Amino acid sequence: MAAPGIVRYRLAMSEPADTTAPPPWQLQLPDRASLIVGELAKRGHWIVATLATGMPLPVETHKVVYLEQDFWIIPPTQDSSPAVAMRVEQSATNEHRTKMMRFLSALSWSQGYGIRVSGFGGGSMPFLSSGRGIGGYALIADFVVRDLPEPDAQGQLALALMREARGLDHSAYSFLTFYRVLEATLPNGRVRGAWITDAFDKLEGQAKEALAKVRARGIDDVGAHIQRARRQAIAHAAEQPIMDPDDYSVVRELYEELPLIQGLAERAVEEILGIMTPSSIYRSHLYELAGFRDIIPPGLMAQIMEGPWDDISGTVDVPLLDIELRRSEPFAALRGMVPVAADVAEAALKLLCRSPDSLIQFEFELHFDSERLVFDFTRGLQVRDDGSARAARNIVELRRFQLDYLGNGELQIYDADTRTLLSRVDAFIPVNCWANHEWFDSEIAKWLKLAEQRALQNP
């Protein structure tokens, strides 16, 4: 039997799209004056980088903390280009601007788009550059920045070159800059050549398709082709081979080969430097348990992973937890949840948390062998009604949580004191069911009314 509010179907169905949010083509550019508010309206020493990018941009300012520095991503307006701003304690220096460029390179890598800086400005306020620049912009209401890499000096150079290569609107120079990424990751030419040859069979997607096109032209030694007919021909013009920008057959071939050299560059950054691509991060989903791994002592983690599980000893200081869903308003009843019990079995840690009023229980499992957080929405969240107004309000929050979770909710667990993200889980996809909105709406209305009545009876 389906749980209350859950409608079962023979075929898998997901929650209908949110009809209250406008589709991307209906999002409007914000007014410039509406952006410079709050922290951005404070006078100081501001640096502003005007951006040229194809990256989807937010419709509101978006604050990101990177390398202990606050950055504000500012969307385009009707009369200004997109920008990134930072405030410093003293007059702007080249070191400050370099730090901003490092942030943009990390952002470019995590978002998968090129980002060019068309100019720097600033002053006592984050003044924006007038003019919308060239072309339009893609806007997104649900803008998210996550998993920004913090590499060493070699990795910083590689990401800077990747950002530049992706942002260049010129096939030849883009190709050359992607090759420079390979040089930055593999400085030794012979080692680089051998690595490229070995990497061909590991390519996927568009890079693999581009490789097939090159081989279809009868080119057997693709590595040598990349080095001489492309890298050398683009960089030099004193002797053959020389890339002639007017030779359209070569220009077209170069355009078709861009995914190949980009795929090699991305693989080198990940494989040689250990900077994971967004797709690899998604496939490995290490983010689900990363925060909890940090708070569990290594010795105890080894026991959890290896056993024996019937005789585990050790302590772990699990903080108070805030249980949230991304894109949902915070659930007051699920803030400051207190861990009260833990159980270990076969590389998994089960945690039971209780609300400060002891009326709500939230239970989930950390499966460290598969890097998964497991939460059963039908049994993992329980609420007790003790007849109080608080209990009625808790049930309202429970119903709202269940409804949002069924609507492809993304579970997030934070340290309640530091607001450190301990775990985030990909969107929940209901199978063979969807939420009965009428039932949930009636439940929420019923318990809201009961909360008001109980508050009057026991003020």
Short mmCIF file of C-alpha atoms in Angstrom, two decimals:
data_model
loop_
_atom_site.label_atom_id
_atom_site.label_comp_id
_atom_site.label_asym_id
_atom_site.label_seq_id
_atom_site.Cartn_x
_atom_site.Cartn_y
_atom_site.Cartn_z
CA MET A 1 0.00 0.00 0.00
CA ALA A 2 1.28 3.44 -0.85
CA ALA A 3 2.14 5.86 1.95
CA PRO A 4 -0.32 8.74 2.49
CA GLY A 5 0.01 11.36 -0.16
CA ILE A 6 1.85 9.00 -2.56
CA VAL A 7 0.12 7.98 -5.77
CA ARG A 8 1.39 4.73 -7.29
CA TYR A 9 1.59 4.07 -11.04
CA ARG A 10 2.68 1.12 -13.09
CA LEU A 11 5.10 3.27 -15.05
CA ALA A 12 7.78 5.43 -13.47
CA MET A 13 6.68 9.03 -13.21
CA SER A 14 8.40 12.02 -11.66
CA GLU A 15 7.04 15.18 -10.13
CA PRO A 16 5.69 17.59 -12.77
CA ALA A 17 7.90 20.57 -13.49
CA ASP A 18 7.60 23.60 -11.23
CA THR A 19 5.14 25.78 -13.12
CA THR A 20 5.75 28.75 -10.84
CA ALA A 21 9.32 29.25 -12.05
CA PRO A 22 9.55 30.98 -15.44
CA PRO A 23 11.25 29.03 -18.23
CA PRO A 24 14.75 30.24 -19.20
CA TRP A 25 13.47 32.16 -22.23
CA GLN A 26 11.21 34.24 -19.97
CA LEU A 27 13.88 35.27 -17.46
CA GLN A 28 14.47 39.00 -17.52
CA LEU A 29 17.73 40.88 -17.19
CA PRO A 30 17.79 42.59 -13.77
CA ASP A 31 17.99 46.32 -13.26
CA ARG A 32 21.51 47.52 -12.48
CA ALA A 33 20.43 49.47 -9.38
CA SER A 34 18.74 46.39 -7.88
CA LEU A 35 22.06 44.50 -7.84
CA ILE A 36 24.24 46.88 -5.86
CA VAL A 37 22.62 46.28 -2.48
CA GLY A 38 23.63 44.71 0.82
CA GLU A 39 27.34 43.93 1.00
CA LEU A 40 27.86 45.19 -2.55
CA ALA A 41 26.62 48.62 -1.48
CA LYS A 42 29.36 49.06 1.13
CA ARG A 43 32.10 51.49 0.22
CA GLY A 44 35.66 50.22 0.14
CA HIS A 45 38.39 49.18 -2.27
CA TRP A 46 36.55 47.29 -5.00
CA ILE A 47 37.90 45.38 -8.00
CA VAL A 48 35.47 44.55 -10.81
CA ALA A 49 36.27 42.27 -13.75
CA THR A 50 33.97 42.61 -16.74
CA LEU A 51 33.33 39.20 -18.28
CA ALA A 52 32.78 37.79 -21.75
CA THR A 53 31.45 34.25 -21.44
CA GLY A 54 28.93 31.77 -22.77
CA MET A 55 28.41 30.37 -19.26
CA PRO A 56 24.79 30.49 -18.08
CA LEU A 57 24.56 33.36 -15.62
CA PRO A 58 22.40 33.98 -12.54
CA VAL A 59 19.57 36.51 -12.51
CA GLU A 60 20.70 37.72 -9.06
CA THR A 61 24.10 38.40 -7.56
CA HIS A 62 25.75 35.22 -6.33
CA LYS A 63 28.36 35.26 -3.54
CA VAL A 64 31.12 32.63 -3.56
CA VAL A 65 33.91 32.18 -1.02
CA TYR A 66 37.11 30.90 -2.65
CA LEU A 67 40.58 30.76 -1.09
CA GLU A 68 39.24 32.72 1.90
CA GLN A 69 38.12 35.58 -0.35
CA ASP A 70 34.56 36.70 -1.08
CA PHE A 71 33.65 37.04 -4.75
CA TRP A 72 30.34 38.29 -6.16
CA ILE A 73 29.17 37.03 -9.54
CA ILE A 74 27.07 39.87 -10.96
CA PRO A 75 24.63 39.10 -13.80
CA PRO A 76 24.28 41.21 -16.94
CA THR A 77 21.70 43.99 -17.03
CA GLN A 78 20.07 45.97 -19.81
CA ASP A 79 23.04 48.36 -19.82
CA SER A 80 25.97 46.48 -18.26
CA SER A 81 27.96 43.33 -18.89
CA PRO A 82 28.32 40.44 -16.45
CA ALA A 83 31.08 40.86 -13.92
CA VAL A 84 32.82 39.50 -10.86
CA ALA A 85 33.59 41.80 -7.94
CA MET A 86 35.77 41.54 -4.86
CA ARG A 87 36.47 43.96 -2.03
CA VAL A 88 39.98 44.27 -0.60
CA GLU A 89 41.37 45.98 2.47
CA GLN A 90 43.70 48.25 0.53
CA SER A 91 44.11 49.69 -2.93
CA ALA A 92 43.92 47.10 -5.67
CA THR A 93 47.18 45.47 -6.75
CA ASN A 94 48.13 43.04 -9.49
CA GLU A 95 48.22 40.34 -6.81
CA HIS A 96 44.53 40.98 -6.08
CA ARG A 97 43.65 40.81 -9.77
CA THR A 98 45.61 37.58 -10.14
CA LYS A 99 43.61 36.10 -7.26
CA MET A 100 40.42 37.04 -9.07
CA MET A 101 41.70 35.39 -12.25
CA ARG A 102 42.47 32.23 -10.27
CA PHE A 103 38.87 32.22 -9.07
CA LEU A 104 37.60 32.65 -12.63
CA SER A 105 39.78 29.76 -13.83
CA ALA A 106 38.41 27.50 -11.09
CA LEU A 107 34.87 28.65 -11.92
CA SER A 108 35.46 28.01 -15.63
CA TRP A 109 36.64 24.46 -14.87
CA SER A 110 33.71 23.65 -12.58
CA GLN A 111 31.12 25.08 -14.99
CA GLY A 112 32.72 23.82 -18.21
CA TYR A 113 32.74 27.18 -20.02
CA GLY A 114 35.36 29.65 -21.12
CA ILE A 115 35.53 32.99 -19.31
CA ARG A 116 37.42 35.99 -20.69
CA VAL A 117 38.07 39.20 -18.80
CA SER A 118 37.43 42.13 -21.13
CA GLY A 119 38.66 44.68 -18.60
CA PHE A 120 39.19 45.59 -14.96
CA GLY A 121 37.56 48.43 -13.11
CA GLY A 122 36.30 49.25 -9.66
CA GLY A 123 36.76 52.06 -7.18
CA SER A 124 35.06 52.94 -3.92
CA MET A 125 31.98 51.04 -5.17
CA PRO A 126 31.66 48.03 -7.52
CA PHE A 127 30.93 50.18 -10.57
CA LEU A 128 29.80 48.08 -13.55
CA SER A 129 30.98 48.56 -17.10
CA SER A 130 28.36 50.12 -19.37
CA GLY A 131 27.28 48.28 -22.49
CA ARG A 132 26.20 44.68 -22.91
CA GLY A 133 29.18 43.68 -24.96
CA ILE A 134 28.88 41.33 -27.91
CA GLY A 135 25.94 38.94 -28.21
CA GLY A 136 23.34 37.80 -25.73
CA TYR A 137 23.57 35.88 -22.49
CA ALA A 138 22.09 32.66 -21.18
CA LEU A 139 20.33 33.16 -17.84
CA ILE A 140 19.51 30.53 -15.25
CA ALA A 141 17.35 30.91 -12.15
CA ASP A 142 18.91 27.98 -10.29
CA PHE A 143 22.57 29.02 -10.50
CA VAL A 144 24.93 26.85 -8.45
CA VAL A 145 28.67 27.03 -7.86
CA ARG A 146 30.25 23.99 -6.26
CA ASP A 147 33.38 21.83 -6.28
CA LEU A 148 35.82 24.62 -7.10
CA PRO A 149 39.33 23.11 -7.29
CA GLU A 150 42.20 24.58 -5.28
CA PRO A 151 45.25 23.24 -7.15
CA ASP A 152 48.98 23.82 -6.73
CA ALA A 153 50.97 26.16 -9.00
CA GLN A 154 51.13 23.66 -11.87
CA GLY A 155 47.40 23.05 -11.62
CA GLN A 156 46.69 26.78 -11.50
CA LEU A 157 48.54 27.29 -14.78
CA ALA A 158 46.72 24.37 -16.41
CA LEU A 159 43.30 25.70 -15.33
CA ALA A 160 44.19 29.21 -16.50
CA LEU A 161 45.08 27.86 -19.94
CA MET A 162 41.90 25.77 -20.00
CA ARG A 163 39.79 28.85 -19.19
CA GLU A 164 41.53 30.81 -21.94
CA ALA A 165 41.28 28.03 -24.53
CA ARG A 166 37.57 27.51 -23.90
CA GLY A 167 36.92 31.24 -24.14
CA LEU A 168 38.75 31.95 -27.39
CA ASP A 169 36.55 32.45 -30.44
CA HIS A 170 39.31 31.37 -32.81
CA SER A 171 39.85 27.72 -33.66
CA ALA A 172 43.59 27.93 -34.31
CA TYR A 173 44.48 29.85 -31.16
CA SER A 174 42.07 27.78 -29.10
CA PHE A 175 43.72 24.60 -30.42
CA LEU A 176 47.17 25.96 -29.63
CA THR A 177 46.15 26.92 -26.08
CA PHE A 178 44.64 23.50 -25.41
CA TYR A 179 47.98 22.05 -26.52
CA ARG A 180 49.71 24.35 -24.05
CA VAL A 181 47.60 22.67 -21.36
CA LEU A 182 49.24 19.38 -22.37
CA GLU A 183 52.66 21.05 -22.16
CA ALA A 184 51.88 22.44 -18.71
CA THR A 185 50.80 19.04 -17.40
CA LEU A 186 53.44 17.01 -19.25
CA PRO A 187 56.55 19.20 -19.76
CA ASN A 188 58.71 16.38 -21.17
CA GLY A 189 58.04 16.09 -24.89
CA ARG A 190 58.69 12.35 -25.23
CA VAL A 191 56.58 11.54 -22.18
CA ARG A 192 53.84 13.82 -23.50
CA GLY A 193 53.86 12.15 -26.92
CA ALA A 194 53.63 8.66 -25.42
CA TRP A 195 50.85 9.77 -23.07
CA ILE A 196 48.83 11.27 -25.96
CA THR A 197 49.08 8.07 -27.98
CA ASP A 198 47.98 6.00 -24.99
CA ALA A 199 45.11 8.39 -24.20
CA PHE A 200 43.42 8.05 -27.60
CA ASP A 201 41.72 4.77 -26.68
CA LYS A 202 40.36 6.32 -23.46
CA LEU A 203 38.58 9.26 -25.07
CA GLU A 204 34.80 9.51 -24.91
CA GLY A 205 31.98 11.51 -26.47
CA GLN A 206 32.84 14.29 -28.92
CA ALA A 207 36.58 13.78 -28.46
CA LYS A 208 36.24 10.15 -29.55
CA GLU A 209 34.12 11.17 -32.55
CA ALA A 210 36.68 13.79 -33.58
CA LEU A 211 39.47 11.20 -33.35
CA ALA A 212 37.50 8.90 -35.67
CA LYS A 213 37.16 11.71 -38.24
CA VAL A 214 40.91 12.32 -38.22
CA ARG A 215 41.63 8.63 -38.73
CA ALA A 216 38.99 8.48 -41.48
CA ARG A 217 41.13 10.97 -43.44
CA GLY A 218 43.87 8.32 -43.56
CA ILE A 219 46.01 9.77 -40.77
CA ASP A 220 47.50 6.87 -38.84
CA ASP A 221 49.88 8.69 -36.50
CA VAL A 222 47.42 11.13 -34.94
CA GLY A 223 49.89 12.14 -32.26
CA ALA A 224 52.42 13.31 -34.83
CA HIS A 225 49.62 15.03 -36.76
CA ILE A 226 48.65 17.03 -33.66
CA GLN A 227 52.26 17.99 -33.00
CA ARG A 228 53.40 18.96 -36.51
CA ALA A 229 50.35 19.68 -38.71
CA ARG A 230 48.54 21.53 -35.91
CA ARG A 231 50.65 22.77 -33.00
CA GLN A 232 53.77 23.60 -35.04
CA ALA A 233 51.85 24.84 -38.08
CA ILE A 234 49.77 27.26 -35.98
CA ALA A 235 52.64 28.59 -33.87
CA HIS A 236 55.19 29.19 -36.68
CA ALA A 237 55.26 30.51 -40.24
CA ALA A 238 58.96 30.42 -41.19
CA GLU A 239 58.88 26.97 -42.78
CA GLN A 240 56.43 24.18 -43.55
CA PRO A 241 54.12 23.02 -42.18
CA ILE A 242 52.29 26.36 -42.01
CA MET A 243 48.62 26.79 -41.23
CA ASP A 244 47.13 29.17 -43.81
CA PRO A 245 44.09 30.99 -42.31
CA ASP A 246 42.65 31.41 -45.83
CA ASP A 247 42.75 27.69 -46.63
CA TYR A 248 39.19 26.78 -45.73
CA SER A 249 39.76 23.01 -45.93
CA VAL A 250 42.37 23.27 -43.18
CA VAL A 251 40.25 25.73 -41.18
CA ARG A 252 37.32 23.33 -41.28
CA GLU A 253 39.48 20.35 -40.30
CA LEU A 254 40.89 22.35 -37.41
CA TYR A 255 37.40 23.21 -36.19
CA GLU A 256 36.40 19.54 -36.33
CA GLU A 257 39.51 18.55 -34.35
CA LEU A 258 38.94 21.00 -31.49
CA PRO A 259 36.95 18.46 -29.41
CA LEU A 260 39.87 16.05 -29.76
CA ILE A 261 42.52 18.37 -28.37
CA GLN A 262 40.12 19.66 -25.71
CA GLY A 263 39.34 16.11 -24.61
CA LEU A 264 43.06 15.34 -24.35
CA ALA A 265 43.65 18.51 -22.32
CA GLU A 266 40.81 17.75 -19.92
CA ARG A 267 42.00 14.18 -19.46
CA ALA A 268 45.57 15.33 -18.79
CA VAL A 269 44.43 17.81 -16.12
CA GLU A 270 42.44 15.08 -14.40
CA GLU A 271 44.75 12.11 -14.89
CA ILE A 272 48.12 13.82 -14.39
CA LEU A 273 47.22 16.61 -11.95
CA GLY A 274 44.36 14.88 -10.14
CA ILE A 275 41.85 17.71 -10.70
CA MET A 276 38.57 15.91 -11.27
CA THR A 277 36.25 17.03 -14.03
CA PRO A 278 32.63 17.84 -13.10
CA SER A 279 31.48 14.65 -14.84
CA SER A 280 33.93 12.52 -12.85
CA ILE A 281 32.83 14.21 -9.63
CA TYR A 282 29.25 13.37 -10.50
CA ARG A 283 30.05 9.75 -11.37
CA SER A 284 32.06 9.16 -8.20
CA HIS A 285 29.59 11.13 -6.02
CA LEU A 286 32.26 11.49 -3.31
CA TYR A 287 30.45 14.65 -2.24
CA GLU A 288 27.72 12.56 -0.62
CA LEU A 289 29.91 11.54 2.33
CA ALA A 290 32.92 13.87 2.10
CA GLY A 291 31.97 16.00 5.10
CA PHE A 292 31.25 13.00 7.32
CA ARG A 293 34.55 11.39 6.36
CA ASP A 294 36.31 14.49 7.67
CA ILE A 295 34.82 14.18 11.15
CA ILE A 296 35.32 10.43 11.62
CA PRO A 297 38.76 9.52 13.06
CA PRO A 298 40.88 7.39 10.66
CA GLY A 299 41.11 4.51 13.11
CA LEU A 300 37.35 4.30 13.49
CA MET A 301 36.87 4.68 9.74
CA ALA A 302 39.17 1.69 9.18
CA GLN A 303 37.05 -0.38 11.59
CA ILE A 304 33.85 0.70 9.83
CA MET A 305 35.27 -0.28 6.45
CA GLU A 306 37.01 -3.52 7.41
CA GLY A 307 35.28 -4.82 10.54
CA PRO A 308 34.84 -6.85 12.59
CA TRP A 309 31.57 -4.95 12.99
CA ASP A 310 30.36 -6.69 16.14
CA ASP A 311 33.21 -5.29 18.23
CA ILE A 312 33.79 -1.72 17.11
CA SER A 313 35.08 0.79 19.63
CA GLY A 314 35.71 4.47 19.22
CA THR A 315 34.00 7.81 19.39
CA VAL A 316 33.03 10.36 16.79
CA ASP A 317 31.94 13.90 17.52
CA VAL A 318 28.98 14.36 15.19
CA PRO A 319 27.81 17.98 15.35
CA LEU A 320 24.25 19.25 15.50
CA LEU A 321 22.77 18.92 12.03
CA ASP A 322 20.55 21.05 9.82
CA ILE A 323 18.50 18.95 7.40
CA GLU A 324 17.60 20.83 4.23
CA LEU A 325 16.54 20.45 0.61
CA ARG A 326 18.22 22.58 -2.01
CA ARG A 327 15.84 25.13 -3.56
CA SER A 328 13.42 24.74 -0.63
CA GLU A 329 12.88 27.20 2.17
CA PRO A 330 14.62 25.96 5.37
CA PHE A 331 12.59 23.63 7.58
CA ALA A 332 12.60 25.16 11.06
CA ALA A 333 11.68 21.84 12.67
CA LEU A 334 14.75 20.14 11.16
CA ARG A 335 17.37 22.61 12.39
CA GLY A 336 19.82 21.71 15.13
CA MET A 337 19.03 17.99 14.99
CA VAL A 338 20.86 16.15 17.78
CA PRO A 339 22.66 12.84 16.97
CA VAL A 340 21.47 10.42 19.64
CA ALA A 341 22.40 6.95 18.41
CA ALA A 342 24.75 5.25 15.94
CA ASP A 343 25.04 1.70 14.66
CA VAL A 344 27.67 0.12 12.41
CA ALA A 345 27.23 -2.81 10.06
CA GLU A 346 29.14 -3.84 6.92
CA ALA A 347 30.91 -0.59 6.06
CA ALA A 348 27.85 1.50 6.88
CA LEU A 349 27.16 3.89 9.73
CA LYS A 350 23.52 4.42 10.70
CA LEU A 351 22.76 7.70 12.47
CA LEU A 352 19.62 8.56 14.39
CA CYS A 353 19.00 12.23 15.09
CA ARG A 354 16.34 13.87 17.24
CA SER A 355 14.98 17.40 17.22
CA PRO A 356 15.67 19.63 20.25
CA ASP A 357 12.03 19.20 21.34
CA SER A 358 12.38 15.38 20.99
CA LEU A 359 9.29 15.23 18.76
CA ILE A 360 11.04 14.46 15.44
CA GLN A 361 13.40 11.64 14.50
CA PHE A 362 15.51 11.64 11.35
CA GLU A 363 17.43 8.50 10.42
CA PHE A 364 19.88 7.92 7.57
CA GLU A 365 22.76 5.61 6.67
CA LEU A 366 26.27 6.41 5.45
CA HIS A 367 27.43 3.62 3.12
CA PHE A 368 31.15 4.29 2.89
CA ASP A 369 31.87 1.34 0.59
CA SER A 370 29.64 2.80 -2.15
CA GLU A 371 29.98 6.48 -1.14
CA ARG A 372 26.22 6.82 -0.73
CA LEU A 373 23.95 8.45 1.81
CA VAL A 374 20.78 6.37 2.05
CA PHE A 375 17.56 7.95 3.30
CA ASP A 376 14.18 6.21 3.23
CA PHE A 377 11.61 9.01 3.01
CA THR A 378 8.75 6.70 4.06
CA ARG A 379 10.42 5.60 7.33
CA GLY A 380 13.44 7.79 7.92
CA LEU A 381 11.50 10.83 9.12
CA GLN A 382 9.08 10.38 12.02
CA VAL A 383 7.16 12.96 14.05
CA ARG A 384 5.34 12.52 17.36
CA ASP A 385 2.17 14.49 18.19
CA ASP A 386 2.03 15.33 21.88
CA GLY A 387 -0.99 17.57 21.48
CA SER A 388 1.01 20.81 21.48
CA ALA A 389 0.99 23.64 18.97
CA ARG A 390 4.69 22.95 18.37
CA ALA A 391 3.93 19.35 17.38
CA ALA A 392 1.28 20.52 14.91
CA ARG A 393 3.76 22.96 13.35
CA ASN A 394 6.32 20.14 13.17
CA ILE A 395 3.85 18.03 11.18
CA VAL A 396 3.33 20.94 8.79
CA GLU A 397 7.10 21.02 8.25
CA LEU A 398 7.19 17.25 7.81
CA ARG A 399 4.50 17.36 5.10
CA ARG A 400 6.26 20.23 3.36
CA PHE A 401 9.54 18.30 3.46
CA GLN A 402 7.91 15.16 2.05
CA LEU A 403 6.22 17.10 -0.75
CA ASP A 404 9.41 18.90 -1.77
CA TYR A 405 11.48 15.74 -1.49
CA LEU A 406 9.13 13.88 -3.82
CA GLY A 407 9.47 16.79 -6.24
CA ASN A 408 13.08 15.83 -7.06
CA GLY A 409 14.38 17.21 -3.78
CA GLU A 410 18.14 17.29 -3.22
CA LEU A 411 18.94 16.38 0.37
CA GLN A 412 21.63 18.49 2.06
CA ILE A 413 23.02 18.06 5.57
CA TYR A 414 24.93 20.90 7.26
CA ASP A 415 26.88 21.33 10.46
CA ALA A 416 24.38 23.51 12.33
CA ASP A 417 27.07 25.59 14.05
CA THR A 418 29.55 26.23 11.23
CA ARG A 419 27.15 25.76 8.28
CA THR A 420 29.71 23.45 6.69
CA LEU A 421 28.08 21.23 4.08
CA LEU A 422 28.60 17.65 5.24
CA SER A 423 26.60 15.89 2.56
CA ARG A 424 24.58 16.59 -0.54
CA VAL A 425 22.63 13.99 -2.46
CA ASP A 426 21.49 14.15 -6.05
CA ALA A 427 17.85 14.77 -6.85
CA PHE A 428 15.45 12.12 -5.57
CA ILE A 429 13.70 10.43 -8.50
CA PRO A 430 10.41 8.81 -7.47
CA VAL A 431 9.79 5.45 -9.12
CA ASN A 432 6.25 4.40 -10.02
CA CYS A 433 4.77 7.24 -8.01
CA TRP A 434 4.29 10.94 -7.57
CA ALA A 435 3.02 13.24 -4.87
CA ASN A 436 -0.71 13.81 -4.39
CA HIS A 437 -0.66 17.60 -4.08
CA GLU A 438 -4.28 17.82 -2.98
CA TRP A 439 -3.62 15.50 -0.05
CA PHE A 440 -0.49 17.35 1.03
CA ASP A 441 -2.22 20.74 0.71
CA SER A 442 -5.15 19.55 2.83
CA GLU A 443 -2.79 18.07 5.43
CA ILE A 444 -0.78 21.29 5.68
CA ALA A 445 -3.96 23.36 5.99
CA LYS A 446 -5.40 20.99 8.62
CA TRP A 447 -2.30 21.05 10.84
CA LEU A 448 -1.82 24.80 10.46
CA LYS A 449 -5.35 25.27 11.76
CA LEU A 450 -4.73 22.83 14.61
CA ALA A 451 -1.54 24.69 15.50
CA GLU A 452 -3.51 27.94 15.78
CA GLN A 453 -6.23 26.30 17.91
CA ARG A 454 -3.74 24.65 20.24
CA ALA A 455 -1.80 27.92 20.63
CA LEU A 456 -5.01 29.65 21.77
CA GLN A 457 -5.79 26.84 24.21
CA ASN A 458 -2.27 26.73 25.66
CA PRO A 459 -0.68 30.14 25.04
#
